[in-house]
Amino acid sequence: MTLVLGLTGGIATGKSTADNFFKKHHIPIVDSDKIAHHIYDPGKQGYNEVVTEFSSAILDSDKKINRKRLGEIVFHNPQKMQRLDEITHPLIYQEVVNKLNKYREQAEKIVVFDAPLLYETGGQRLCDFVLVISLPESLQLKRLMERNNLTESQAQARIDSQMPLAKKIAKADFVVDNTGTIDELEEKLKEILLKVEAEG
C-alpha cells in the first residue's frame, strides 16, 4: 500500500527545505506548484482560460504568463483570486491524482504531496496524513519579503490570501516548527518519517 503524506504550511515557512529532505531519502514528491506552473504553459487549457479571463495584459513579450503580474491582480482582489482558483484548481487536482496513481502502480511505500493550498482546495482527501510546516507570522513575513524581494504590504497580501496557519495546524496530523536550523528541521522530519513508515 502506498501512503500519501500531505505537506503544507504557509508561504515561505520552509516546505521546499522539507522537500529537499524527502528527496534525500528517495521519497517521490508530487509538487502542486510545479504542476501549476505547467498548466500555464502556452497552448495548455489553463493558459488559454487564464488569458481569456485576465486579458493579454498578464503576458510577457514572449506571450508567456507573467506570474508576478497576475499575482498583483489577484492577491488584492478576492473575487479575481476566486475566479483564478476556479480555473486552475480542477486542472491541478486531476494532474495530482494522475501522478499519485502512477506511484501507486509502482508500489512506492510513501509519496509526499506538496500543496501550499492543501486544505483550501480539499487536497487533504488524497492524503493518509498531513504535515504542516509552521512559523510565527512575523518571521514568515520577514522570510517572504527577503526571498521574493517584496514590500511588506505585498508579502502580507500573499500571506492573507491563504488559510491562517493556526487553522492548518489544528487540522494536521503532524506539525513541525521551523524556527531553528535546517539540521533541526531535518531531525524533526526524520521522526515523522519513522511514524509514517510504521503505519505502512
mmCIF file of C-alpha atoms in Angstrom, residues 13-89:
data_model
loop_
_atom_site.group_PDB
_atom_site.id
_atom_site.type_symbol
_atom_site.label_atom_id
_atom_site.label_comp_id
_atom_site.label_asym_id
_atom_site.label_seq_id
_atom_site.Cartn_x
_atom_site.Cartn_y
_atom_site.Cartn_z
ATOM 1 C CA THR A 13 7.531 28.595 6.033
ATOM 2 C CA GLY A 14 10.032 26.048 4.669
ATOM 3 C CA LYS A 15 8.205 23.474 2.552
ATOM 4 C CA SER A 16 10.976 23.464 -0.056
ATOM 5 C CA THR A 17 13.545 22.665 2.628
ATOM 6 C CA ALA A 18 11.322 19.798 3.762
ATOM 7 C CA ASP A 19 11.048 18.628 0.138
ATOM 8 C CA ASN A 20 14.841 18.502 -0.076
ATOM 9 C CA PHE A 21 14.906 16.243 2.987
ATOM 10 C CA PHE A 22 12.409 13.821 1.440
ATOM 11 C CA LYS A 23 14.313 13.814 -1.856
ATOM 12 C CA LYS A 24 17.493 12.833 0.011
ATOM 13 C CA HIS A 25 15.544 9.874 1.389
ATOM 14 C CA HIS A 26 14.433 8.898 -2.142
ATOM 15 C CA ILE A 27 10.777 9.611 -1.461
ATOM 16 C CA PRO A 28 8.869 10.785 -4.551
ATOM 17 C CA ILE A 29 7.217 14.207 -4.385
ATOM 18 C CA VAL A 30 4.125 15.382 -6.209
ATOM 19 C CA ASP A 31 4.566 19.160 -6.230
ATOM 20 C CA SER A 32 1.363 21.089 -6.888
ATOM 21 C CA ASP A 33 3.303 24.321 -7.524
ATOM 22 C CA LYS A 34 5.276 22.689 -10.345
ATOM 23 C CA ILE A 35 2.065 21.303 -11.794
ATOM 24 C CA ALA A 36 0.520 24.788 -11.562
ATOM 25 C CA HIS A 37 3.477 26.230 -13.495
ATOM 26 C CA HIS A 38 2.966 23.683 -16.278
ATOM 27 C CA ILE A 39 -0.732 24.411 -16.694
ATOM 28 C CA TYR A 40 0.315 27.996 -17.532
ATOM 29 C CA ASP A 41 2.442 26.778 -20.445
ATOM 30 C CA PRO A 42 1.323 28.344 -23.756
ATOM 31 C CA GLY A 43 -1.148 26.134 -25.559
ATOM 32 C CA LYS A 44 -2.358 24.373 -22.411
ATOM 33 C CA GLN A 45 -6.004 24.599 -21.350
ATOM 34 C CA GLY A 46 -5.083 26.523 -18.192
ATOM 35 C CA TYR A 47 -3.095 29.088 -20.182
ATOM 36 C CA ASN A 48 -5.932 29.689 -22.627
ATOM 37 C CA GLU A 49 -8.593 30.079 -19.924
ATOM 38 C CA VAL A 50 -6.475 32.360 -17.699
ATOM 39 C CA VAL A 51 -5.529 34.669 -20.575
ATOM 40 C CA THR A 52 -9.162 34.818 -21.702
ATOM 41 C CA GLU A 53 -10.228 35.729 -18.172
ATOM 42 C CA PHE A 54 -7.487 38.225 -17.269
ATOM 43 C CA SER A 55 -6.547 39.551 -20.756
ATOM 44 C CA SER A 56 -3.232 39.694 -22.575
ATOM 45 C CA ALA A 57 -2.052 42.347 -20.074
ATOM 46 C CA ILE A 58 -0.698 39.484 -17.927
ATOM 47 C CA LEU A 59 1.580 38.277 -20.744
ATOM 48 C CA ASP A 60 5.269 38.980 -21.245
ATOM 49 C CA SER A 61 6.622 39.998 -24.638
ATOM 50 C CA ASP A 62 7.207 36.295 -25.428
ATOM 51 C CA LYS A 63 3.493 35.570 -24.749
ATOM 52 C CA LYS A 64 4.185 33.651 -21.511
ATOM 53 C CA ILE A 65 2.073 34.371 -18.429
ATOM 54 C CA ASN A 66 3.861 36.762 -16.077
ATOM 55 C CA ARG A 67 3.001 35.185 -12.721
ATOM 56 C CA LYS A 68 4.086 38.246 -10.752
ATOM 57 C CA ARG A 69 1.787 40.493 -12.813
ATOM 58 C CA LEU A 70 -1.061 38.011 -12.412
ATOM 59 C CA GLY A 71 -0.328 37.864 -8.676
ATOM 60 C CA GLU A 72 -0.594 41.621 -8.325
ATOM 61 C CA ILE A 73 -4.109 41.401 -9.802
ATOM 62 C CA VAL A 74 -5.440 38.509 -7.723
ATOM 63 C CA PHE A 75 -3.713 38.924 -4.347
ATOM 64 C CA HIS A 76 -5.503 42.225 -3.776
ATOM 65 C CA ASN A 77 -8.885 41.158 -5.152
ATOM 66 C CA PRO A 78 -10.661 38.173 -3.534
ATOM 67 C CA GLN A 79 -13.159 37.863 -6.405
ATOM 68 C CA LYS A 80 -10.414 37.657 -9.015
ATOM 69 C CA MET A 81 -8.468 35.201 -6.835
ATOM 70 C CA GLN A 82 -11.570 33.033 -6.602
ATOM 71 C CA ARG A 83 -12.007 33.123 -10.370
ATOM 72 C CA LEU A 84 -8.374 32.106 -10.926
ATOM 73 C CA ASP A 85 -8.833 29.243 -8.459
ATOM 74 C CA GLU A 86 -11.978 28.076 -10.260
ATOM 75 C CA ILE A 87 -9.986 27.813 -13.482
ATOM 76 C CA THR A 88 -6.777 26.267 -12.190
ATOM 77 C CA HIS A 89 -7.641 24.056 -9.220
#
